[in-house]
Coordinates of N, CA and C in Angstrom, one line a residue:
Chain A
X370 N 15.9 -13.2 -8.5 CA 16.3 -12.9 -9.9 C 15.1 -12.4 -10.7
X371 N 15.0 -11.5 -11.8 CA 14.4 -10.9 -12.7 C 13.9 -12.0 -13.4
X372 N 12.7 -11.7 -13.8 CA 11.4 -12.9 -14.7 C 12.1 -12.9 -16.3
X373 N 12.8 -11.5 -16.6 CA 12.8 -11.0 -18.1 C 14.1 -10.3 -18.0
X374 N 15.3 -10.7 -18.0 CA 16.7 -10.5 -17.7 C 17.4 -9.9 -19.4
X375 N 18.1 -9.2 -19.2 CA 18.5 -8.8 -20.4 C 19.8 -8.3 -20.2
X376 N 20.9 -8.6 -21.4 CA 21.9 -8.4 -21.3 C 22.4 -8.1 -22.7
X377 N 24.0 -7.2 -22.9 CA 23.6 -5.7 -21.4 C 22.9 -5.3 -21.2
X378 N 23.2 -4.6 -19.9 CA 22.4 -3.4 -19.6 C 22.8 -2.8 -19.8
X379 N 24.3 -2.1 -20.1 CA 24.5 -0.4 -21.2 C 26.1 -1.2 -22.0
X380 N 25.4 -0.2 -23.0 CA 26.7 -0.8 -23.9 C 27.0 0.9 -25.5
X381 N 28.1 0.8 -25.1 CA 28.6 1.9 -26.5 C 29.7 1.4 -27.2
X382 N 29.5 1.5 -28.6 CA 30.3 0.9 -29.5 C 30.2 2.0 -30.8
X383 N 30.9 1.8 -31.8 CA 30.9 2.8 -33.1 C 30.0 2.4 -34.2
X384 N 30.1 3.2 -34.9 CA 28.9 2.9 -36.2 C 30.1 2.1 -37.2
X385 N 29.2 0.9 -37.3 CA 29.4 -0.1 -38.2 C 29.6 -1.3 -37.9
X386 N 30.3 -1.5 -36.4 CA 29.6 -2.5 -35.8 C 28.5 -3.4 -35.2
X387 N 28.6 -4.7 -35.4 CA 27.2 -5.7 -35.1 C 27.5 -5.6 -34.1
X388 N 26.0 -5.6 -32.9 CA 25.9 -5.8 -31.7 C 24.6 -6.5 -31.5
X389 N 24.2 -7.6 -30.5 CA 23.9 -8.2 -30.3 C 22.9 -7.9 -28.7
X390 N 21.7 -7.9 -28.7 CA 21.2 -7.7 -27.5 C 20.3 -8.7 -26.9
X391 N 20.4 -9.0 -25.9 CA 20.4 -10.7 -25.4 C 18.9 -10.6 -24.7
X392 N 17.8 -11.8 -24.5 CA 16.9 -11.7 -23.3 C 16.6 -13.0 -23.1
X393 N 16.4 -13.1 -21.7 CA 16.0 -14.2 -21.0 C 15.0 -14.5 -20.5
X394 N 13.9 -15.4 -20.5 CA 13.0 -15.2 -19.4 C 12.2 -16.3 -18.7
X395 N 12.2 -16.7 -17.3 CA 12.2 -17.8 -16.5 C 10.4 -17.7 -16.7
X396 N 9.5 -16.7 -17.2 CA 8.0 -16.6 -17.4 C 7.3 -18.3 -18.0
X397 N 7.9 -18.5 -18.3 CA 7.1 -19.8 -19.5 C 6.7 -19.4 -20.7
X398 N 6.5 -18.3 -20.9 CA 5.8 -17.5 -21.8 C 6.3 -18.0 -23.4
X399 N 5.6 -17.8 -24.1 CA 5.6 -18.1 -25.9 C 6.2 -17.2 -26.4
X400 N 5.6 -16.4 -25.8 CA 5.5 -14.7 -26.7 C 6.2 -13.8 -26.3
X401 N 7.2 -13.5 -27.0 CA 8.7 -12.3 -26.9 C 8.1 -11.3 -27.4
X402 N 9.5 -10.3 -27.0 CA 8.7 -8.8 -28.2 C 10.0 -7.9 -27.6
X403 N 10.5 -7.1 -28.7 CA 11.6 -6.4 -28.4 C 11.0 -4.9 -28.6
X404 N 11.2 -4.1 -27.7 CA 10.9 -2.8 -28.0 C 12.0 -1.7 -27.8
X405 N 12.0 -0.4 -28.6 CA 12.8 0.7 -28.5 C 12.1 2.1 -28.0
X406 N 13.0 2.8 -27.5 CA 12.4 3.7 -26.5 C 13.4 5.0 -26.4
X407 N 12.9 5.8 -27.0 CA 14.0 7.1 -27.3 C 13.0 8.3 -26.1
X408 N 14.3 9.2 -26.0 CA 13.8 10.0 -24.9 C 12.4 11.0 -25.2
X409 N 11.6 10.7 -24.1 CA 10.6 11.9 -24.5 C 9.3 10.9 -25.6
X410 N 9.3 9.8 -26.1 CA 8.5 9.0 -26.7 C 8.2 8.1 -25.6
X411 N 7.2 7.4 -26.5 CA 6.7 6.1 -25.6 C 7.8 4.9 -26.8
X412 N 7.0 3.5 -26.2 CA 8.0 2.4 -26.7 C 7.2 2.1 -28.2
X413 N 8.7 2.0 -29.1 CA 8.2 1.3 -30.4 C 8.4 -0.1 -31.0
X414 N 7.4 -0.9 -31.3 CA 8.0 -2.6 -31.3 C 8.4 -2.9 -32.5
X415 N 9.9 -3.6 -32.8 CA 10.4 -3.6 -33.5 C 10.0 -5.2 -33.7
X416 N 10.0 -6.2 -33.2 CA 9.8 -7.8 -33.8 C 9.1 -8.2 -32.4
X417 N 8.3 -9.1 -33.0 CA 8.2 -10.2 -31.7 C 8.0 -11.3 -32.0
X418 N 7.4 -12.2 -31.3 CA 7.6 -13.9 -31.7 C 6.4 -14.4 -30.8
X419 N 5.8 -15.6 -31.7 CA 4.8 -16.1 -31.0 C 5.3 -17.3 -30.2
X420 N 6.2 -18.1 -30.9 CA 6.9 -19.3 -31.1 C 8.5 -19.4 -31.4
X421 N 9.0 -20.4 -31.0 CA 10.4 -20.7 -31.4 C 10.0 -20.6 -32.8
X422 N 9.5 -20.8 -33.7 CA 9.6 -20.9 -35.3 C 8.5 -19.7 -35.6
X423 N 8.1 -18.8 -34.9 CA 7.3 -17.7 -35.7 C 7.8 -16.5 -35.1
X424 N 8.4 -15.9 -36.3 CA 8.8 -14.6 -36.2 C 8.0 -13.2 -36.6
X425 N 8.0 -12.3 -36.3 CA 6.7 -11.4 -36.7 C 7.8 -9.4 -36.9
X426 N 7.8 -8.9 -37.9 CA 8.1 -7.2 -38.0 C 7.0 -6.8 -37.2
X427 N 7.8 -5.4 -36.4 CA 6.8 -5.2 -35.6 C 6.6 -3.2 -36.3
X428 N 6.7 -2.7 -35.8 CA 6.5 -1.1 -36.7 C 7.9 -0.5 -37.3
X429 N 8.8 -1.0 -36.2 CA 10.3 -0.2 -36.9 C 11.3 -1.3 -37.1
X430 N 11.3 -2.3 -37.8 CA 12.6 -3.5 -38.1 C 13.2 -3.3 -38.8
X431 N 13.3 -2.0 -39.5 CA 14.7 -2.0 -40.6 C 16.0 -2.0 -39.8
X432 N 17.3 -2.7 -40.3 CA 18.2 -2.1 -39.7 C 18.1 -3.4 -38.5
X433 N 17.1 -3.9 -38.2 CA 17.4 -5.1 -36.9 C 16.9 -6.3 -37.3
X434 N 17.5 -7.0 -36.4 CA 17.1 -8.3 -37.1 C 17.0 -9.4 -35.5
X435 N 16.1 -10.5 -35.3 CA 16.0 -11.3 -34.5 C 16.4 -12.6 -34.2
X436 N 16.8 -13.4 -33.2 CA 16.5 -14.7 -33.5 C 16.0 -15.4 -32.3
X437 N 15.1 -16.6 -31.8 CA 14.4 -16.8 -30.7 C 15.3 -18.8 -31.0
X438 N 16.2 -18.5 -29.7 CA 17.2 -19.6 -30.0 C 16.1 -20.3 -29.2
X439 N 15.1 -20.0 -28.7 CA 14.7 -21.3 -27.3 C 13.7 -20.9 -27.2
X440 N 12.3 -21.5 -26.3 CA 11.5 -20.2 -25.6 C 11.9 -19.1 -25.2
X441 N 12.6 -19.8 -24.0 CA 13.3 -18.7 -23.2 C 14.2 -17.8 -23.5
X442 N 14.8 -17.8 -25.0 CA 15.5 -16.5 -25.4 C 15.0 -15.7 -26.8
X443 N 15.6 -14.7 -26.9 CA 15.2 -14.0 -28.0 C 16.0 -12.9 -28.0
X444 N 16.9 -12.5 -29.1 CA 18.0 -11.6 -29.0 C 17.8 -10.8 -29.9
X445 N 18.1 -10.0 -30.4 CA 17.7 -8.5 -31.0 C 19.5 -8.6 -31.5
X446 N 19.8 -7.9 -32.8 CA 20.5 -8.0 -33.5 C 20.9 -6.6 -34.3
X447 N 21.6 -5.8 -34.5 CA 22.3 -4.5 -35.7 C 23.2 -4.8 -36.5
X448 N 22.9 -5.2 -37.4 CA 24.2 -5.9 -38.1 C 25.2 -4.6 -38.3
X449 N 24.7 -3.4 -38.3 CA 25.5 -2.5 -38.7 C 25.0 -1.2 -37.9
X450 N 25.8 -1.3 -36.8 CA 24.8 0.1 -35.9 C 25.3 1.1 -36.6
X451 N 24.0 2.5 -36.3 CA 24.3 3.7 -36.7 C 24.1 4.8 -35.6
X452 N 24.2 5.8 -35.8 CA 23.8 6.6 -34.5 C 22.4 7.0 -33.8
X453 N 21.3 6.6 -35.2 CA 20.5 7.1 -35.0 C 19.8 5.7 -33.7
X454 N 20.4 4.7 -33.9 CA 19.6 3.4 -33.2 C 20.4 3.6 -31.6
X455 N 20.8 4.8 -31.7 CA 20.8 5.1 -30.7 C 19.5 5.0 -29.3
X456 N 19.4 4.5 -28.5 CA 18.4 4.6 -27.4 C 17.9 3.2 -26.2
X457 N 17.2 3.1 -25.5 CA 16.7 2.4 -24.8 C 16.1 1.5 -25.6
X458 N 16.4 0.1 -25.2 CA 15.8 -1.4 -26.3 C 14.8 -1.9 -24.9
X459 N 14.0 -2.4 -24.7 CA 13.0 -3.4 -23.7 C 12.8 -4.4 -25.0
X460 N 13.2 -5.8 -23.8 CA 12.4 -6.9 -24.3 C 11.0 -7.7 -23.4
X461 N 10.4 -8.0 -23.9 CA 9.1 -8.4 -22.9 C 8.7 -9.8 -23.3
X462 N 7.5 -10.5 -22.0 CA 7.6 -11.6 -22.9 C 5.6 -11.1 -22.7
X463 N 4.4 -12.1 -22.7 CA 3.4 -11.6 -23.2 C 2.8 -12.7 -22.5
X464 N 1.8 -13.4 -21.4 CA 0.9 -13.8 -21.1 C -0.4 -14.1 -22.0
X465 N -0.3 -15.3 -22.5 CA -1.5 -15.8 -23.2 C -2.7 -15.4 -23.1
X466 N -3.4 -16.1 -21.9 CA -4.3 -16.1 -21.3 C -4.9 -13.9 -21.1
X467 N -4.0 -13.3 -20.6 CA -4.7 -11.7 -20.3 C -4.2 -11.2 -21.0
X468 N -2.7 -11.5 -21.8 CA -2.5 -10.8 -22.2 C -1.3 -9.5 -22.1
X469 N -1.4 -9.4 -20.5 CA -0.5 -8.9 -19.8 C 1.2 -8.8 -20.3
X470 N 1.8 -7.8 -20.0 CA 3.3 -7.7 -21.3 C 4.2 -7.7 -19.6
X471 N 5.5 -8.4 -19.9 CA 6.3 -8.4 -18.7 C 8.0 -7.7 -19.0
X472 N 8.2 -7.0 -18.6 CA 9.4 -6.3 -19.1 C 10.5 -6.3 -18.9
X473 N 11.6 -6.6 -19.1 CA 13.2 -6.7 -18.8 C 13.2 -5.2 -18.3
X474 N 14.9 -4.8 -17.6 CA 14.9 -3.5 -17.1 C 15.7 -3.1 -18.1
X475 N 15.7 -3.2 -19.3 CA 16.3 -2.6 -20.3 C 17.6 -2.9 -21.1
X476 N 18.1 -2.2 -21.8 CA 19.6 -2.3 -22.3 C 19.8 -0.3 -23.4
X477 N 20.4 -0.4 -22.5 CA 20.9 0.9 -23.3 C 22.0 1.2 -24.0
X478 N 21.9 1.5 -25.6 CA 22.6 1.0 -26.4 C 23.2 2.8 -27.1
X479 N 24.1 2.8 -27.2 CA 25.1 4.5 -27.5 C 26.0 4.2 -28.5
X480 N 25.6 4.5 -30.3 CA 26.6 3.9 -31.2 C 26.9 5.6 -31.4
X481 N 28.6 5.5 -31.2 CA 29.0 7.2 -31.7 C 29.4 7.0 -33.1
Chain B
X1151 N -3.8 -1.7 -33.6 CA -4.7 -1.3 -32.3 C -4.7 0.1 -32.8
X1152 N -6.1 0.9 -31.5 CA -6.6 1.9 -32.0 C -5.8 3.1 -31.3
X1153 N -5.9 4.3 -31.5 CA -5.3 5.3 -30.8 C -6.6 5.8 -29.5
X1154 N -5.2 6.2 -28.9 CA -5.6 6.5 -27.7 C -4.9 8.3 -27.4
X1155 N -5.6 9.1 -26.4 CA -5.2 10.3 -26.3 C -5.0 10.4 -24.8
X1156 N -3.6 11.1 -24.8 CA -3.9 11.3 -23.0 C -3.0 12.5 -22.9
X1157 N -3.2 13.8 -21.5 CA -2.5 14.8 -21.6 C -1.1 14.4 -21.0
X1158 N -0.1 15.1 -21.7 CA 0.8 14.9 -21.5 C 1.4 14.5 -20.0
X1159 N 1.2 15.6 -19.5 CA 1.8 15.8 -17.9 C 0.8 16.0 -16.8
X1160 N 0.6 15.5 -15.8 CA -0.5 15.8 -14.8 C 0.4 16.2 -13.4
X1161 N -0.4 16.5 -12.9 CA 0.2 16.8 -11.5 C -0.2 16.9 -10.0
X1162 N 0.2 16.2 -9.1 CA -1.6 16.2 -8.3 C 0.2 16.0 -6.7
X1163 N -1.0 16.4 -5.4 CA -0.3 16.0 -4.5 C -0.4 14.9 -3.7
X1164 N 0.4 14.7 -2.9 CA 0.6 13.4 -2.2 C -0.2 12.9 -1.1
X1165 N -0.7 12.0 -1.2 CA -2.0 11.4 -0.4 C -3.1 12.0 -1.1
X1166 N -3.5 12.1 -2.2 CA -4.8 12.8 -2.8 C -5.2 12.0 -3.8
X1167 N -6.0 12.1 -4.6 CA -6.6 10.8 -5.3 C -5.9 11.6 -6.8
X1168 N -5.7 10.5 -7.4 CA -5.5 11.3 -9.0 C -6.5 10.6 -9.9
X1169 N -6.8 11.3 -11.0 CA -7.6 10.6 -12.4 C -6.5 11.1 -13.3
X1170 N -6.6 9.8 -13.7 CA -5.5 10.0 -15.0 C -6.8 9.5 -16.2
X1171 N -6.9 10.7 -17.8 CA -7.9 10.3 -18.1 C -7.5 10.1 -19.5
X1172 N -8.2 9.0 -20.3 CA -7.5 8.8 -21.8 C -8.8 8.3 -23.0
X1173 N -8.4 9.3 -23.7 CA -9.8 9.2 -24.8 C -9.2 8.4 -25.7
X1174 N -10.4 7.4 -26.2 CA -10.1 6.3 -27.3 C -11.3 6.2 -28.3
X1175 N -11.7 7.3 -28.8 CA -13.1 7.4 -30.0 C -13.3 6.7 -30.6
X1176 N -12.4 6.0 -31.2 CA -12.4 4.3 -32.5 C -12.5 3.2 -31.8
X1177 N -12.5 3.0 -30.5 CA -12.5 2.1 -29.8 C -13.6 1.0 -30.7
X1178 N -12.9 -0.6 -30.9 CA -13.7 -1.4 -30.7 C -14.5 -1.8 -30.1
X1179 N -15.5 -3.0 -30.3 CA -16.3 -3.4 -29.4 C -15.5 -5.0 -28.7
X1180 N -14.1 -5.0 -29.3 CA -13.6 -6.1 -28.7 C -12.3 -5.6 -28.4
X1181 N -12.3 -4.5 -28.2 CA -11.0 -3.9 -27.5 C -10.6 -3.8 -26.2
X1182 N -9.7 -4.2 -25.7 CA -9.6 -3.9 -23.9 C -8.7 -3.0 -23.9
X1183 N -9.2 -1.9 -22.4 CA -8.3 -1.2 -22.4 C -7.0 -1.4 -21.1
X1184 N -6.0 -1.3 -21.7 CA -4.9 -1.8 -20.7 C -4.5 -0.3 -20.1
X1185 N -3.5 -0.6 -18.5 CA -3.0 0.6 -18.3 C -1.7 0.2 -17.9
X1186 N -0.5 1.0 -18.4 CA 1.0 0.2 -17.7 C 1.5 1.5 -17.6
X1187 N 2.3 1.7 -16.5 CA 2.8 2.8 -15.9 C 4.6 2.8 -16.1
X1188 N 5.1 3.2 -16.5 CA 7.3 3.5 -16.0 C 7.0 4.2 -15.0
X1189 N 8.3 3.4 -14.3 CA 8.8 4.0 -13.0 C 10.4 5.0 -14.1
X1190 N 10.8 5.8 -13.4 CA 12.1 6.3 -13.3 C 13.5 4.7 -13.7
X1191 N 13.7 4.9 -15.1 CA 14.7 4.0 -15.0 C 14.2 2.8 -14.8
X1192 N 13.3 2.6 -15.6 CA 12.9 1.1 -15.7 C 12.0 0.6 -16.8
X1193 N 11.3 -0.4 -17.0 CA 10.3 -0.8 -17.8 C 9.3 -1.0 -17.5
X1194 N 8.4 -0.8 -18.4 CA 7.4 -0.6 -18.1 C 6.6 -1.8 -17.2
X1195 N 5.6 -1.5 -17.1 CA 5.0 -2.7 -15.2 C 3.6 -2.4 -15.8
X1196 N 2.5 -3.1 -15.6 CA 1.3 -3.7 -15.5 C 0.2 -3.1 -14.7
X1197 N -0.6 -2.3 -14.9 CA -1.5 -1.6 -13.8 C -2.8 -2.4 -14.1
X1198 N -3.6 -2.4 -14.7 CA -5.1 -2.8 -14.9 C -5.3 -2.9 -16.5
X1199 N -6.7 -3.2 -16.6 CA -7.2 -3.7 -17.7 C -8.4 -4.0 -17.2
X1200 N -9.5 -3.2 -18.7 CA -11.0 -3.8 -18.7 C -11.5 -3.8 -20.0
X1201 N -12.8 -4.2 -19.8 CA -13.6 -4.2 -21.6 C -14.5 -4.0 -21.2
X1202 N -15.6 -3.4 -20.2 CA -17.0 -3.2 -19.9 C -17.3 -2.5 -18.8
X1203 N -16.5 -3.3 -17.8 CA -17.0 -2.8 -16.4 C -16.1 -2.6 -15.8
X1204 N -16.2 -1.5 -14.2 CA -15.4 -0.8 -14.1 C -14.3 -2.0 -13.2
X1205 N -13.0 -1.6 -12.8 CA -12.1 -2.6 -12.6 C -11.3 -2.5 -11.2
X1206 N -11.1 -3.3 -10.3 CA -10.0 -2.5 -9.3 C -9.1 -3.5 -8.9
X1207 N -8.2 -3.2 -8.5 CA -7.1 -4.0 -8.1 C -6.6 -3.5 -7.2
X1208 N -5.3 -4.1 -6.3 CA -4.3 -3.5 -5.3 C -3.9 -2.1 -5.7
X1209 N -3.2 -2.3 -7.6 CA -2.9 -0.6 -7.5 C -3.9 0.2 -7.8
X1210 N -4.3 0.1 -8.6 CA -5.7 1.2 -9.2 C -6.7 1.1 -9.3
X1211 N -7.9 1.7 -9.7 CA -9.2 1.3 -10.2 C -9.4 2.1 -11.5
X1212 N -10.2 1.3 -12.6 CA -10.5 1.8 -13.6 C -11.5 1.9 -14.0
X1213 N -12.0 3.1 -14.5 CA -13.7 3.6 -14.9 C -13.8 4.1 -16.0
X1214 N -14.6 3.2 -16.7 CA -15.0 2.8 -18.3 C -16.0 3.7 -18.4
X1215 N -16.2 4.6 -19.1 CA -17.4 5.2 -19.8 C -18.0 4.3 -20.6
X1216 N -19.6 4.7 -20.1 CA -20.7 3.9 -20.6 C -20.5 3.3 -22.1
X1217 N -20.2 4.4 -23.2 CA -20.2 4.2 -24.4 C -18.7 4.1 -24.5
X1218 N -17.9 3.4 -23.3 CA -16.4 3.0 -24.0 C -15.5 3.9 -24.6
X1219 N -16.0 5.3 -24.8 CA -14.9 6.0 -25.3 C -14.0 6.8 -25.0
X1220 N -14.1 6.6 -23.3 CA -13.2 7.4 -22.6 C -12.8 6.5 -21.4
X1221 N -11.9 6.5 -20.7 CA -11.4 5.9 -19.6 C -10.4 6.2 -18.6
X1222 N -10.8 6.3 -17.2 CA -10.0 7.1 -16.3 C -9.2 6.2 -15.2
X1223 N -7.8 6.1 -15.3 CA -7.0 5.3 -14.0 C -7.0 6.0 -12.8
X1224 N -7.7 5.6 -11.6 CA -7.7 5.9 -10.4 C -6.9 5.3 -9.5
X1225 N -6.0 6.3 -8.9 CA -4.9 6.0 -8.0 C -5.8 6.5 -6.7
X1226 N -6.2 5.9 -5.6 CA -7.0 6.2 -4.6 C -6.2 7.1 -3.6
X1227 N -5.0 7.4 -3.2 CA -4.3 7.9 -2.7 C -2.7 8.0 -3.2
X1228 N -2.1 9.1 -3.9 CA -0.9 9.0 -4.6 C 0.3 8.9 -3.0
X1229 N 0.9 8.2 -3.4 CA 2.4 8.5 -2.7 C 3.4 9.2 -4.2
X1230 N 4.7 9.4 -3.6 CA 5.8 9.7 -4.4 C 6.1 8.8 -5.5
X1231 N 5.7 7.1 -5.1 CA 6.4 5.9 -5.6 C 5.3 6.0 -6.9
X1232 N 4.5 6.9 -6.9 CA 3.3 6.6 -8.0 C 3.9 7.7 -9.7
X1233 N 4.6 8.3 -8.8 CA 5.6 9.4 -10.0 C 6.1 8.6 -10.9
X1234 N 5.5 8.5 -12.4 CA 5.8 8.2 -13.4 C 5.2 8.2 -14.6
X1235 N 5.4 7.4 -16.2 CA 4.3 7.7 -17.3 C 3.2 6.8 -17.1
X1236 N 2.4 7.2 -17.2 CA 1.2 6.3 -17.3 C 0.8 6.1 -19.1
X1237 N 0.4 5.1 -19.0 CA 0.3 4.7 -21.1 C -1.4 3.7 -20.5
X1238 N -2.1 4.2 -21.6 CA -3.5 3.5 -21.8 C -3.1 3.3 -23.4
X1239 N -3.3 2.2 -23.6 CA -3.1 1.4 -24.4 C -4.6 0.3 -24.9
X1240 N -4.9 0.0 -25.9 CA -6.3 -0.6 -26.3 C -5.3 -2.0 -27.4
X1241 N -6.0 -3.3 -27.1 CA -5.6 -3.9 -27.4 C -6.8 -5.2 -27.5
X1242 N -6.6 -5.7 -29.0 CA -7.6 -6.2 -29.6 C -8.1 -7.7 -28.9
X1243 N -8.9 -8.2 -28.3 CA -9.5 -9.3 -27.8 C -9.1 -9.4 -26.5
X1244 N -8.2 -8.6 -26.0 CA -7.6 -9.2 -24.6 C -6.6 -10.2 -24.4
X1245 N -6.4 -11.1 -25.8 CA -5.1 -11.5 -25.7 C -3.4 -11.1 -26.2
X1246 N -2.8 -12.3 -26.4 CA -1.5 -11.9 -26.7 C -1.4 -11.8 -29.1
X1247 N -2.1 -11.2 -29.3 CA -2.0 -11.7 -30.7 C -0.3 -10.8 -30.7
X1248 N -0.6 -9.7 -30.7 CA 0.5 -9.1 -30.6 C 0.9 -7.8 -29.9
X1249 N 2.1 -7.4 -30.1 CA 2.6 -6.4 -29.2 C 1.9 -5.0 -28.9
X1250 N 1.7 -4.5 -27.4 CA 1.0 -3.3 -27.5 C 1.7 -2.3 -28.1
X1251 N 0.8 -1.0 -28.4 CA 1.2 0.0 -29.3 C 1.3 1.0 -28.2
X1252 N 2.5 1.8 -27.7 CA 2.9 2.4 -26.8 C 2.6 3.8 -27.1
X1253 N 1.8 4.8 -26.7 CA 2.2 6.3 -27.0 C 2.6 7.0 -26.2
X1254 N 2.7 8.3 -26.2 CA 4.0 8.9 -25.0 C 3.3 9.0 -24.0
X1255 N 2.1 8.7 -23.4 CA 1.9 8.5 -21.9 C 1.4 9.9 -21.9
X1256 N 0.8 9.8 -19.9 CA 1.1 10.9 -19.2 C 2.2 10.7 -18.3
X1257 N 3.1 12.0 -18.2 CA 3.6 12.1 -17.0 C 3.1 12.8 -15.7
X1258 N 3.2 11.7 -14.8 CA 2.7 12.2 -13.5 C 3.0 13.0 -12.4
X1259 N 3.4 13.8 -12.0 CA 4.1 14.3 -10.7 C 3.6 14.6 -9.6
X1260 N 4.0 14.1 -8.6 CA 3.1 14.1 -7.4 C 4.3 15.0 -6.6
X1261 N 3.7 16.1 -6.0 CA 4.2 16.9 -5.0 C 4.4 16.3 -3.7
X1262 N 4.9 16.8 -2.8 CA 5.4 15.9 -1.4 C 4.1 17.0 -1.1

């Protein structure tokens, strides 16, 4: 089984619908972090978390929103998709000690 | 975190050594530099990291310029499985404060 599980892994729905993007991770780790990934870019971090109780904006959080129900989870949120949030989401969790970022295999999200 | 510069696309053949090379001019003096590589359809994975001296591991080796402001990922012999972006990324103390800053990488292509 995957260290950094994410669910789904592809999903299309319409603009104006909330969708909800799920992650799990068996790591131990503190520290989440959701990132977006459009074709032809590198990844952009929208939130991450240090802590069950510390939430953090990461460069692009308009439009999304988080919540870290456990260590082990951390879900990513559109209360109102649009077309443009169209693209590849990664969640990761982050190694204290080096540092090191560990990555889910994605979820790919298609609002028409 | 600071920017980093790398060429877009490289291209080298199979069983040959590659340098993948990435300039970082603003570099701190407490900055490490990370390397994480995408495969095809996946998330990103973990190659190296240093802050002084040069670094090697199972996958790569990494060589720090003296004055820090440039840095090259050494694949000692590419296979096919090595085809993918490579991201050098600088990230402040070596730990997890927060999320790396992703830019579009190189893409690598390795000829059979």
């Amino acid at each position: 089984d995957a260290d950094v599980t994410q669910t789904p892994r592809n999903r299309i729905t319409k603009t104006g619908k909330r969708i909800m993007l799920e992650c799990s991770q068996t790591k131990g780790h503190d520290r989440m972090y959701w990132y977006r990934q459009d074709p032809g870019l590198g990844l952009r971090l929208i939130y991450y978390s240090f802590d069950v109780k510390d939430i953090n904006k990461g460069e692009i959080s308009d439009g999304y929103s988080v919540s870290r129900q456990a260590q082990a989870k951390f879900s990513l949120s559109l209360e109102s998709a649009i077309p443009n949030q169209t693209a590849l989401y990664f969640c990761a969790t982050s190694d204290i000690t080096s540092g090191e970022l560990f990555f889910g295999e994605g979820s790919r999200l298609t609002v028409l | 975190d600071a920017k980093t510069t790398q060429p877009n696309s490289m291209e080298s053949n199979e069983e040959e050594p590659v340098h993948l090379p990435c300039n970082h001019s603003t570099i701190s003096g407490t900055d490490y530099i990370h390397w994480y590589r995408q495969l095809p359809s996946q998330g990103p994975e973990y190659v190296i990291h240093g802050l002084t001296s040069n670094v090697n591991n199972r996958m790569a080796s990494l060589a720090i310029a003296e004055d820090r402001k440039s840095s090259t990922l050494i694949l000692h012999r590419a296979t096919l499985r090595d085809a993918a972006v490579y991201y050098c990324i600088l990230r402040d103390d070596g730990g997890g404060a927060d999320g790396l800053t992703f830019g579009k990488g190189t893409h690598l292509i390795i000829q059979p």
